[in-house]
Amino acid sequence: MVKISVLMPVYNMAPYIEEAICSILTQTYSDFELLIIDDGSTDGTLDIIKKFDDKRIRAIAHTVNLGLIETLNQGIDLCTGEYIARMDGDDIALPNRFERQVNFMDAHQHCGVCGSQVYLLGKGGVTTKPMSHDAIRCWQLFHCTIVHPTVMIRKSVLEQHGIRYLYYTHAEDYEIWNRLSAVTQMVNLPEVLLMYRQHPNQISSIHQGIQEVQSECIRRDQLRLLGIDPTAEEYQTHLDFCHFRIRTGEPEPYNRCLAWAHKILEGNLRQQVYDHQTLNLVLSQCFSLSRY
C-alpha cells in the first residue's frame, strides 16, 4: 500500500493539466499513487494525461461527464493510500507539499485533515486561512476555511465515519469540513504549499450564484446547531460578518451587528458547539477586519 493517494478529478483542463501533473511527479516525497479521473473532457485533456509514462499514475476516463461530486466519491473508493491528498488539474503543488504534510500527519495522529495556505495565481497575494482546529470550526460559520486542493485527509477517518461528499453542488468542500471537524481534528499549516490558479473558467467564477445558494444552506445548518433559525434580515446581517462589511461608524447597522454577535454567543453558551473563547475572538475579528 502506498502512503498517499493523490486524487485529481479533471474536466477540460487542457491548458493547465500538464503543469499540475508535473508538480505532483516532482514532489520531494515519492511514496504515492496519482489517481487522475478524467470526467468526460472534450478539449484534449485525456490525450495530455496519456502522454505521461510514470508507473505511479492511474488514469480513469469517463465517457460522459458525471460531475465533480460523483467523481470525488468514486475516487475515494479507489484510493489505496493511508492519506488522500486532493489536487486540482489547474493548480501547482510546491515541491515539498507532500513531505511537509506527511511529516505533520505522522507526528499528529489525532489530526485527520491537513490543509495549507496558498499563493493566488492571477491575483497575487497569500491566503491567511485559520490554522487551529477551533478557529477553523468557528470561521466555518461564515465561509469555507480550507482550500480544497491543499488538503491531505486520513482515509481511515472517512471510512470509520462513512463520510463522503454530499450534493451541495459547487460548495461540497465547504460542507464536508463541517462534518469532518465534528469527528476529527483539522489544521491549516502556516506556509504556502500550493499555487492556486484563479481564472474565468473555474467553478467559483462560472457558478457563483449556485455556490452562494448552497453556501447559505450550509451556514443556516451551522446556525441551527446553535438553536438559531435566522430571519431574512438576520441572515443579511450574518452576510455582513461573512464579507467584513460591518459599518462600525454607523450606529444603527453597528448595533444590529452587535446584537447578532451576542445572539450567536448566547446560542453557543446554551449548545456548547464551539470553543467559546475562540468564537468570541472570531466575532471580534469580523468587526475589526471590516472595511466599512
mmCIF file of C-alpha atoms in Angstrom:
data_model
loop_
_atom_site.group_PDB
_atom_site.id
_atom_site.type_symbol
_atom_site.label_atom_id
_atom_site.label_comp_id
_atom_site.label_asym_id
_atom_site.label_seq_id
_atom_site.Cartn_x
_atom_site.Cartn_y
_atom_site.Cartn_z
ATOM 1 C CA MET A 1 0.000 0.000 0.000
ATOM 2 C CA VAL A 2 1.291 3.463 -0.848
ATOM 3 C CA LYS A 3 1.426 6.184 1.773
ATOM 4 C CA ILE A 4 -0.515 8.764 -0.268
ATOM 5 C CA SER A 5 -3.239 8.517 -2.879
ATOM 6 C CA VAL A 6 -3.398 11.760 -4.830
ATOM 7 C CA LEU A 7 -6.962 12.283 -6.020
ATOM 8 C CA MET A 8 -7.147 14.550 -9.066
ATOM 9 C CA PRO A 9 -10.528 14.815 -10.832
ATOM 10 C CA VAL A 10 -10.273 16.823 -14.051
ATOM 11 C CA TYR A 11 -12.639 18.187 -16.659
ATOM 12 C CA ASN A 12 -11.484 20.258 -19.644
ATOM 13 C CA MET A 13 -8.169 21.305 -18.131
ATOM 14 C CA ALA A 14 -6.012 21.109 -21.266
ATOM 15 C CA PRO A 15 -4.263 24.487 -20.750
ATOM 16 C CA TYR A 16 -3.124 23.586 -17.221
ATOM 17 C CA ILE A 17 -3.116 19.813 -16.693
ATOM 18 C CA GLU A 18 0.483 19.142 -17.747
ATOM 19 C CA GLU A 19 1.891 21.637 -15.230
ATOM 20 C CA ALA A 20 -0.367 20.264 -12.482
ATOM 21 C CA ILE A 21 0.746 16.656 -13.080
ATOM 22 C CA CYS A 22 4.418 17.634 -13.247
ATOM 23 C CA SER A 23 4.118 19.400 -9.906
ATOM 24 C CA ILE A 24 2.983 16.095 -8.358
ATOM 25 C CA LEU A 25 5.522 13.858 -10.066
ATOM 26 C CA THR A 26 8.396 16.083 -8.885
ATOM 27 C CA GLN A 27 7.460 16.042 -5.180
ATOM 28 C CA THR A 28 10.300 15.504 -2.710
ATOM 29 C CA TYR A 29 8.155 12.761 -1.120
ATOM 30 C CA SER A 30 7.666 9.979 -3.669
ATOM 31 C CA ASP A 31 5.613 7.226 -1.986
ATOM 32 C CA PHE A 32 2.314 7.953 -3.704
ATOM 33 C CA GLU A 33 -0.076 6.964 -6.436
ATOM 34 C CA LEU A 34 -1.627 9.633 -8.659
ATOM 35 C CA LEU A 35 -5.233 8.796 -9.443
ATOM 36 C CA ILE A 36 -6.420 11.041 -12.281
ATOM 37 C CA ILE A 37 -10.099 10.748 -13.181
ATOM 38 C CA ASP A 38 -10.979 12.489 -16.428
ATOM 39 C CA ASP A 39 -14.679 13.291 -16.196
ATOM 40 C CA GLY A 40 -15.563 13.244 -19.888
ATOM 41 C CA SER A 41 -13.294 16.054 -21.082
ATOM 42 C CA THR A 42 -13.800 17.260 -24.652
ATOM 43 C CA ASP A 43 -10.771 19.543 -25.031
ATOM 44 C CA GLY A 44 -7.925 17.023 -25.297
ATOM 45 C CA THR A 45 -7.194 16.806 -21.570
ATOM 46 C CA LEU A 46 -7.160 12.996 -21.684
ATOM 47 C CA ASP A 47 -4.652 12.970 -24.555
ATOM 48 C CA ILE A 48 -2.251 15.067 -22.467
ATOM 49 C CA ILE A 49 -2.655 12.733 -19.480
ATOM 50 C CA LYS A 50 -1.875 9.703 -21.651
ATOM 51 C CA LYS A 51 1.463 11.216 -22.698
ATOM 52 C CA PHE A 52 2.863 10.700 -19.203
ATOM 53 C CA ASP A 53 4.768 7.448 -18.677
ATOM 54 C CA ASP A 54 5.012 7.053 -14.921
ATOM 55 C CA LYS A 55 4.026 3.903 -13.058
ATOM 56 C CA ARG A 56 2.604 5.963 -10.204
ATOM 57 C CA ILE A 57 -0.173 7.319 -12.429
ATOM 58 C CA ARG A 58 -3.557 5.574 -12.583
ATOM 59 C CA ALA A 59 -5.782 7.200 -15.178
ATOM 60 C CA ILE A 60 -9.528 6.591 -15.425
ATOM 61 C CA ALA A 61 -11.705 8.121 -18.129
ATOM 62 C CA HIS A 62 -15.458 8.677 -18.007
ATOM 63 C CA THR A 63 -17.196 8.565 -21.353
ATOM 64 C CA VAL A 64 -19.663 11.201 -20.136
ATOM 65 C CA ASN A 65 -19.419 13.959 -17.567
ATOM 66 C CA LEU A 66 -20.698 12.673 -14.197
ATOM 67 C CA GLY A 67 -19.914 15.808 -12.211
ATOM 68 C CA LEU A 68 -17.348 16.592 -9.559
ATOM 69 C CA ILE A 69 -19.129 15.164 -6.514
ATOM 70 C CA GLU A 70 -19.745 11.722 -8.000
ATOM 71 C CA THR A 71 -16.196 11.679 -9.363
ATOM 72 C CA LEU A 72 -14.717 12.584 -5.981
ATOM 73 C CA ASN A 73 -16.665 9.840 -4.217
ATOM 74 C CA GLN A 74 -15.620 7.311 -6.847
ATOM 75 C CA GLY A 75 -12.031 8.412 -6.322
ATOM 76 C CA ILE A 76 -12.179 7.989 -2.547
ATOM 77 C CA ASP A 77 -13.335 4.400 -3.003
ATOM 78 C CA LEU A 78 -10.439 3.731 -5.398
ATOM 79 C CA CYS A 79 -7.719 5.317 -3.257
ATOM 80 C CA THR A 80 -5.472 2.776 -1.531
ATOM 81 C CA GLY A 81 -3.211 5.104 0.463
ATOM 82 C CA GLU A 82 -3.174 5.869 4.162
ATOM 83 C CA TYR A 83 -3.661 9.506 3.229
ATOM 84 C CA ILE A 84 -5.716 11.063 0.432
ATOM 85 C CA ALA A 85 -4.213 14.236 -0.991
ATOM 86 C CA ARG A 86 -6.572 16.336 -3.077
ATOM 87 C CA MET A 87 -5.285 18.104 -6.148
ATOM 88 C CA ASP A 88 -6.963 20.018 -8.966
ATOM 89 C CA GLY A 89 -5.935 19.970 -12.600
ATOM 90 C CA ASP A 90 -5.324 23.709 -12.802
ATOM 91 C CA ASP A 91 -3.178 24.228 -9.695
ATOM 92 C CA ILE A 92 0.513 23.741 -8.904
ATOM 93 C CA ALA A 93 1.736 21.888 -5.812
ATOM 94 C CA LEU A 94 5.019 23.176 -4.423
ATOM 95 C CA PRO A 95 7.768 20.502 -4.346
ATOM 96 C CA ASN A 96 7.745 19.952 -0.560
ATOM 97 C CA ARG A 97 3.961 19.838 -0.135
ATOM 98 C CA PHE A 98 3.639 16.082 0.492
ATOM 99 C CA GLU A 99 6.779 15.868 2.596
ATOM 100 C CA ARG A 100 5.567 18.638 4.878
ATOM 101 C CA GLN A 101 2.034 17.285 5.240
ATOM 102 C CA VAL A 102 3.027 13.648 5.775
ATOM 103 C CA ASN A 103 5.534 14.650 8.442
ATOM 104 C CA PHE A 104 2.859 16.643 10.238
ATOM 105 C CA MET A 105 0.162 13.969 9.983
ATOM 106 C CA ASP A 106 2.530 11.185 11.096
ATOM 107 C CA ALA A 107 3.514 13.251 14.132
ATOM 108 C CA HIS A 108 -0.084 14.233 14.991
ATOM 109 C CA GLN A 109 -2.144 11.052 14.849
ATOM 110 C CA HIS A 110 -5.227 12.860 16.227
ATOM 111 C CA CYS A 111 -5.314 15.101 13.143
ATOM 112 C CA GLY A 112 -7.473 13.872 10.272
ATOM 113 C CA VAL A 113 -7.362 16.812 7.863
ATOM 114 C CA CYS A 114 -4.365 18.992 6.995
ATOM 115 C CA GLY A 115 -4.535 21.965 4.628
ATOM 116 C CA SER A 116 -2.215 24.897 3.976
ATOM 117 C CA GLN A 117 -2.027 28.443 2.764
ATOM 118 C CA VAL A 118 -1.902 29.127 -0.981
ATOM 119 C CA TYR A 119 -0.451 31.699 -3.319
ATOM 120 C CA LEU A 120 -3.202 33.119 -5.539
ATOM 121 C CA LEU A 121 -2.065 32.863 -9.147
ATOM 122 C CA GLY A 122 -3.614 35.506 -11.373
ATOM 123 C CA LYS A 123 -4.463 37.725 -8.429
ATOM 124 C CA GLY A 124 -1.374 37.768 -6.275
ATOM 125 C CA GLY A 125 -1.218 37.535 -2.535
ATOM 126 C CA VAL A 126 -1.264 34.732 0.001
ATOM 127 C CA THR A 127 -4.225 33.384 1.952
ATOM 128 C CA THR A 128 -4.459 33.705 5.723
ATOM 129 C CA LYS A 129 -6.681 30.726 6.463
ATOM 130 C CA PRO A 130 -7.168 29.957 10.177
ATOM 131 C CA MET A 131 -4.710 27.376 11.429
ATOM 132 C CA SER A 132 -6.058 25.818 14.623
ATOM 133 C CA HIS A 133 -8.939 23.361 14.810
ATOM 134 C CA ASP A 134 -11.108 25.630 16.950
ATOM 135 C CA ALA A 135 -10.532 28.659 14.727
ATOM 136 C CA ILE A 136 -11.311 26.628 11.606
ATOM 137 C CA ARG A 137 -14.595 25.423 13.113
ATOM 138 C CA CYS A 138 -15.679 28.910 14.202
ATOM 139 C CA TRP A 139 -14.826 30.589 10.901
ATOM 140 C CA GLN A 140 -16.876 27.897 9.127
ATOM 141 C CA LEU A 141 -19.932 29.783 10.395
ATOM 142 C CA PHE A 142 -19.088 32.388 7.791
ATOM 143 C CA HIS A 143 -17.095 30.883 4.943
ATOM 144 C CA CYS A 144 -15.058 27.911 3.771
ATOM 145 C CA THR A 145 -11.861 27.782 5.800
ATOM 146 C CA ILE A 146 -9.795 25.175 3.940
ATOM 147 C CA VAL A 147 -8.624 25.396 0.320
ATOM 148 C CA HIS A 148 -9.827 22.116 -1.167
ATOM 149 C CA PRO A 149 -6.796 21.200 -3.352
ATOM 150 C CA THR A 150 -4.423 21.668 -0.395
ATOM 151 C CA VAL A 151 -5.920 19.008 1.859
ATOM 152 C CA MET A 152 -4.457 15.746 2.976
ATOM 153 C CA ILE A 153 -7.084 13.546 4.654
ATOM 154 C CA ARG A 154 -6.584 10.447 6.744
ATOM 155 C CA LYS A 155 -8.597 7.843 4.814
ATOM 156 C CA SER A 156 -9.381 5.857 7.964
ATOM 157 C CA VAL A 157 -11.420 8.842 9.245
ATOM 158 C CA LEU A 158 -13.569 8.802 6.121
ATOM 159 C CA GLU A 159 -14.088 5.055 6.404
ATOM 160 C CA GLN A 160 -14.768 4.911 10.139
ATOM 161 C CA HIS A 161 -17.438 7.601 9.937
ATOM 162 C CA GLY A 162 -18.849 6.792 6.494
ATOM 163 C CA ILE A 163 -18.081 10.289 5.225
ATOM 164 C CA ARG A 164 -18.357 11.102 1.549
ATOM 165 C CA TYR A 165 -19.117 14.290 -0.361
ATOM 166 C CA LEU A 166 -22.792 15.263 -0.388
ATOM 167 C CA TYR A 167 -24.632 17.022 -3.194
ATOM 168 C CA TYR A 168 -24.004 20.609 -2.157
ATOM 169 C CA THR A 169 -23.124 21.449 -5.750
ATOM 170 C CA HIS A 170 -20.112 23.772 -6.062
ATOM 171 C CA ALA A 171 -19.884 24.000 -2.252
ATOM 172 C CA GLU A 172 -19.262 20.334 -1.431
ATOM 173 C CA ASP A 173 -15.923 21.119 0.217
ATOM 174 C CA TYR A 174 -17.401 23.824 2.468
ATOM 175 C CA GLU A 175 -19.993 21.341 3.697
ATOM 176 C CA ILE A 176 -17.740 18.326 4.251
ATOM 177 C CA TRP A 177 -15.346 20.282 6.506
ATOM 178 C CA ASN A 178 -18.189 20.779 8.989
ATOM 179 C CA ARG A 179 -18.862 17.041 9.235
ATOM 180 C CA LEU A 180 -15.178 16.188 9.421
ATOM 181 C CA SER A 181 -14.495 18.798 12.099
ATOM 182 C CA ALA A 182 -17.109 17.113 14.310
ATOM 183 C CA VAL A 183 -15.196 13.806 14.305
ATOM 184 C CA THR A 184 -11.515 14.693 13.890
ATOM 185 C CA GLN A 185 -9.010 17.487 14.375
ATOM 186 C CA MET A 186 -8.324 19.807 11.441
ATOM 187 C CA VAL A 187 -5.403 22.126 10.783
ATOM 188 C CA ASN A 188 -4.092 24.536 8.179
ATOM 189 C CA LEU A 189 -0.314 24.729 8.065
ATOM 190 C CA PRO A 190 1.054 28.291 8.081
ATOM 191 C CA GLU A 191 3.166 28.012 4.944
ATOM 192 C CA VAL A 192 2.220 28.139 1.265
ATOM 193 C CA LEU A 193 2.220 24.627 -0.234
ATOM 194 C CA LEU A 194 0.143 25.237 -3.369
ATOM 195 C CA MET A 195 -0.233 27.809 -6.101
ATOM 196 C CA TYR A 196 -3.979 28.232 -6.591
ATOM 197 C CA ARG A 197 -4.910 29.338 -10.079
ATOM 198 C CA GLN A 198 -7.710 31.878 -10.498
ATOM 199 C CA HIS A 199 -9.195 32.172 -13.960
ATOM 200 C CA PRO A 200 -12.586 32.966 -15.570
ATOM 201 C CA ASN A 201 -13.390 29.293 -16.305
ATOM 202 C CA GLN A 202 -13.073 27.940 -12.763
ATOM 203 C CA ILE A 203 -16.169 26.742 -10.903
ATOM 204 C CA SER A 204 -16.215 29.604 -8.397
ATOM 205 C CA SER A 205 -16.386 32.075 -11.298
ATOM 206 C CA ILE A 206 -18.867 30.277 -13.583
ATOM 207 C CA HIS A 207 -21.253 29.017 -10.914
ATOM 208 C CA GLN A 208 -21.011 31.781 -8.329
ATOM 209 C CA GLY A 209 -24.807 32.073 -7.970
ATOM 210 C CA ILE A 210 -25.334 28.352 -7.303
ATOM 211 C CA GLN A 211 -22.363 28.307 -4.962
ATOM 212 C CA GLU A 212 -23.827 31.124 -2.876
ATOM 213 C CA VAL A 213 -27.224 29.406 -2.608
ATOM 214 C CA GLN A 214 -25.559 26.224 -1.377
ATOM 215 C CA SER A 215 -23.335 28.189 0.995
ATOM 216 C CA GLU A 216 -26.431 29.760 2.534
ATOM 217 C CA CYS A 217 -27.830 26.288 3.246
ATOM 218 C CA ILE A 218 -24.560 25.297 4.914
ATOM 219 C CA ARG A 219 -24.419 28.449 7.043
ATOM 220 C CA ARG A 220 -28.038 28.018 8.126
ATOM 221 C CA ASP A 221 -27.315 24.399 9.084
ATOM 222 C CA GLN A 222 -24.460 25.615 11.296
ATOM 223 C CA LEU A 223 -26.605 28.281 12.910
ATOM 224 C CA ARG A 224 -29.299 25.699 13.688
ATOM 225 C CA LEU A 225 -26.743 23.805 15.748
ATOM 226 C CA LEU A 226 -26.738 26.917 17.932
ATOM 227 C CA GLY A 227 -30.526 26.860 18.110
ATOM 228 C CA ILE A 228 -30.771 29.838 15.751
ATOM 229 C CA ASP A 229 -33.096 29.984 12.749
ATOM 230 C CA PRO A 230 -32.305 33.440 11.344
ATOM 231 C CA THR A 231 -34.886 35.729 9.805
ATOM 232 C CA ALA A 232 -34.173 37.178 6.365
ATOM 233 C CA GLU A 233 -32.878 40.357 7.999
ATOM 234 C CA GLU A 234 -30.698 38.424 10.423
ATOM 235 C CA TYR A 235 -29.205 36.365 7.627
ATOM 236 C CA GLN A 236 -28.314 39.559 5.754
ATOM 237 C CA THR A 237 -26.576 40.726 8.920
ATOM 238 C CA HIS A 238 -24.754 37.396 9.008
ATOM 239 C CA LEU A 239 -23.543 38.069 5.466
ATOM 240 C CA ASP A 240 -22.149 41.387 6.684
ATOM 241 C CA PHE A 241 -19.952 39.327 9.018
ATOM 242 C CA CYS A 242 -19.035 36.944 6.177
ATOM 243 C CA HIS A 243 -17.884 39.761 3.891
ATOM 244 C CA PHE A 244 -16.392 42.051 6.562
ATOM 245 C CA ARG A 245 -18.780 44.899 5.781
ATOM 246 C CA ILE A 246 -19.915 45.824 9.284
ATOM 247 C CA ARG A 247 -20.498 49.572 9.334
ATOM 248 C CA THR A 248 -18.722 50.366 12.564
ATOM 249 C CA GLY A 249 -19.217 54.120 12.102
ATOM 250 C CA GLU A 250 -23.000 53.992 11.694
ATOM 251 C CA PRO A 251 -24.943 53.409 14.943
ATOM 252 C CA GLU A 252 -27.981 51.535 13.583
ATOM 253 C CA PRO A 253 -26.210 48.878 11.453
ATOM 254 C CA TYR A 254 -23.429 48.598 14.028
ATOM 255 C CA ASN A 255 -25.904 47.916 16.833
ATOM 256 C CA ARG A 256 -27.702 45.375 14.640
ATOM 257 C CA CYS A 257 -24.425 43.529 14.071
ATOM 258 C CA LEU A 258 -23.557 43.728 17.755
ATOM 259 C CA ALA A 259 -26.930 42.183 18.652
ATOM 260 C CA TRP A 260 -26.334 39.399 16.123
ATOM 261 C CA ALA A 261 -22.916 38.629 17.609
ATOM 262 C CA HIS A 262 -24.475 38.413 21.065
ATOM 263 C CA LYS A 263 -27.167 36.084 19.750
ATOM 264 C CA ILE A 264 -24.524 33.736 18.319
ATOM 265 C CA LEU A 265 -22.571 33.779 21.576
ATOM 266 C CA GLU A 266 -25.698 33.136 23.655
ATOM 267 C CA GLY A 267 -26.630 30.231 21.381
ATOM 268 C CA ASN A 268 -23.181 28.745 21.826
ATOM 269 C CA LEU A 269 -23.371 29.072 25.599
ATOM 270 C CA ARG A 270 -26.567 27.019 25.507
ATOM 271 C CA GLN A 271 -25.486 24.416 22.941
ATOM 272 C CA GLN A 272 -21.706 24.237 23.575
ATOM 273 C CA VAL A 273 -20.908 23.728 19.892
ATOM 274 C CA TYR A 274 -17.718 25.805 19.634
ATOM 275 C CA ASP A 275 -14.873 26.763 21.916
ATOM 276 C CA HIS A 276 -16.435 29.896 23.364
ATOM 277 C CA GLN A 277 -13.276 31.943 23.744
ATOM 278 C CA THR A 278 -12.296 31.266 20.120
ATOM 279 C CA LEU A 279 -15.797 32.096 18.867
ATOM 280 C CA ASN A 280 -15.731 35.394 20.754
ATOM 281 C CA LEU A 281 -12.364 36.222 19.182
ATOM 282 C CA VAL A 282 -13.591 35.347 15.676
ATOM 283 C CA LEU A 283 -16.653 37.576 16.056
ATOM 284 C CA SER A 284 -14.432 40.407 17.287
ATOM 285 C CA GLN A 285 -12.207 39.960 14.236
ATOM 286 C CA CYS A 286 -15.232 40.273 11.951
ATOM 287 C CA PHE A 287 -15.708 43.771 13.391
ATOM 288 C CA SER A 288 -12.050 44.756 13.328
ATOM 289 C CA LEU A 289 -11.449 43.473 9.781
ATOM 290 C CA SER A 290 -14.474 45.214 8.289
ATOM 291 C CA ARG A 291 -13.612 47.689 5.559
ATOM 292 C CA TYR A 292 -16.659 49.928 6.098
#
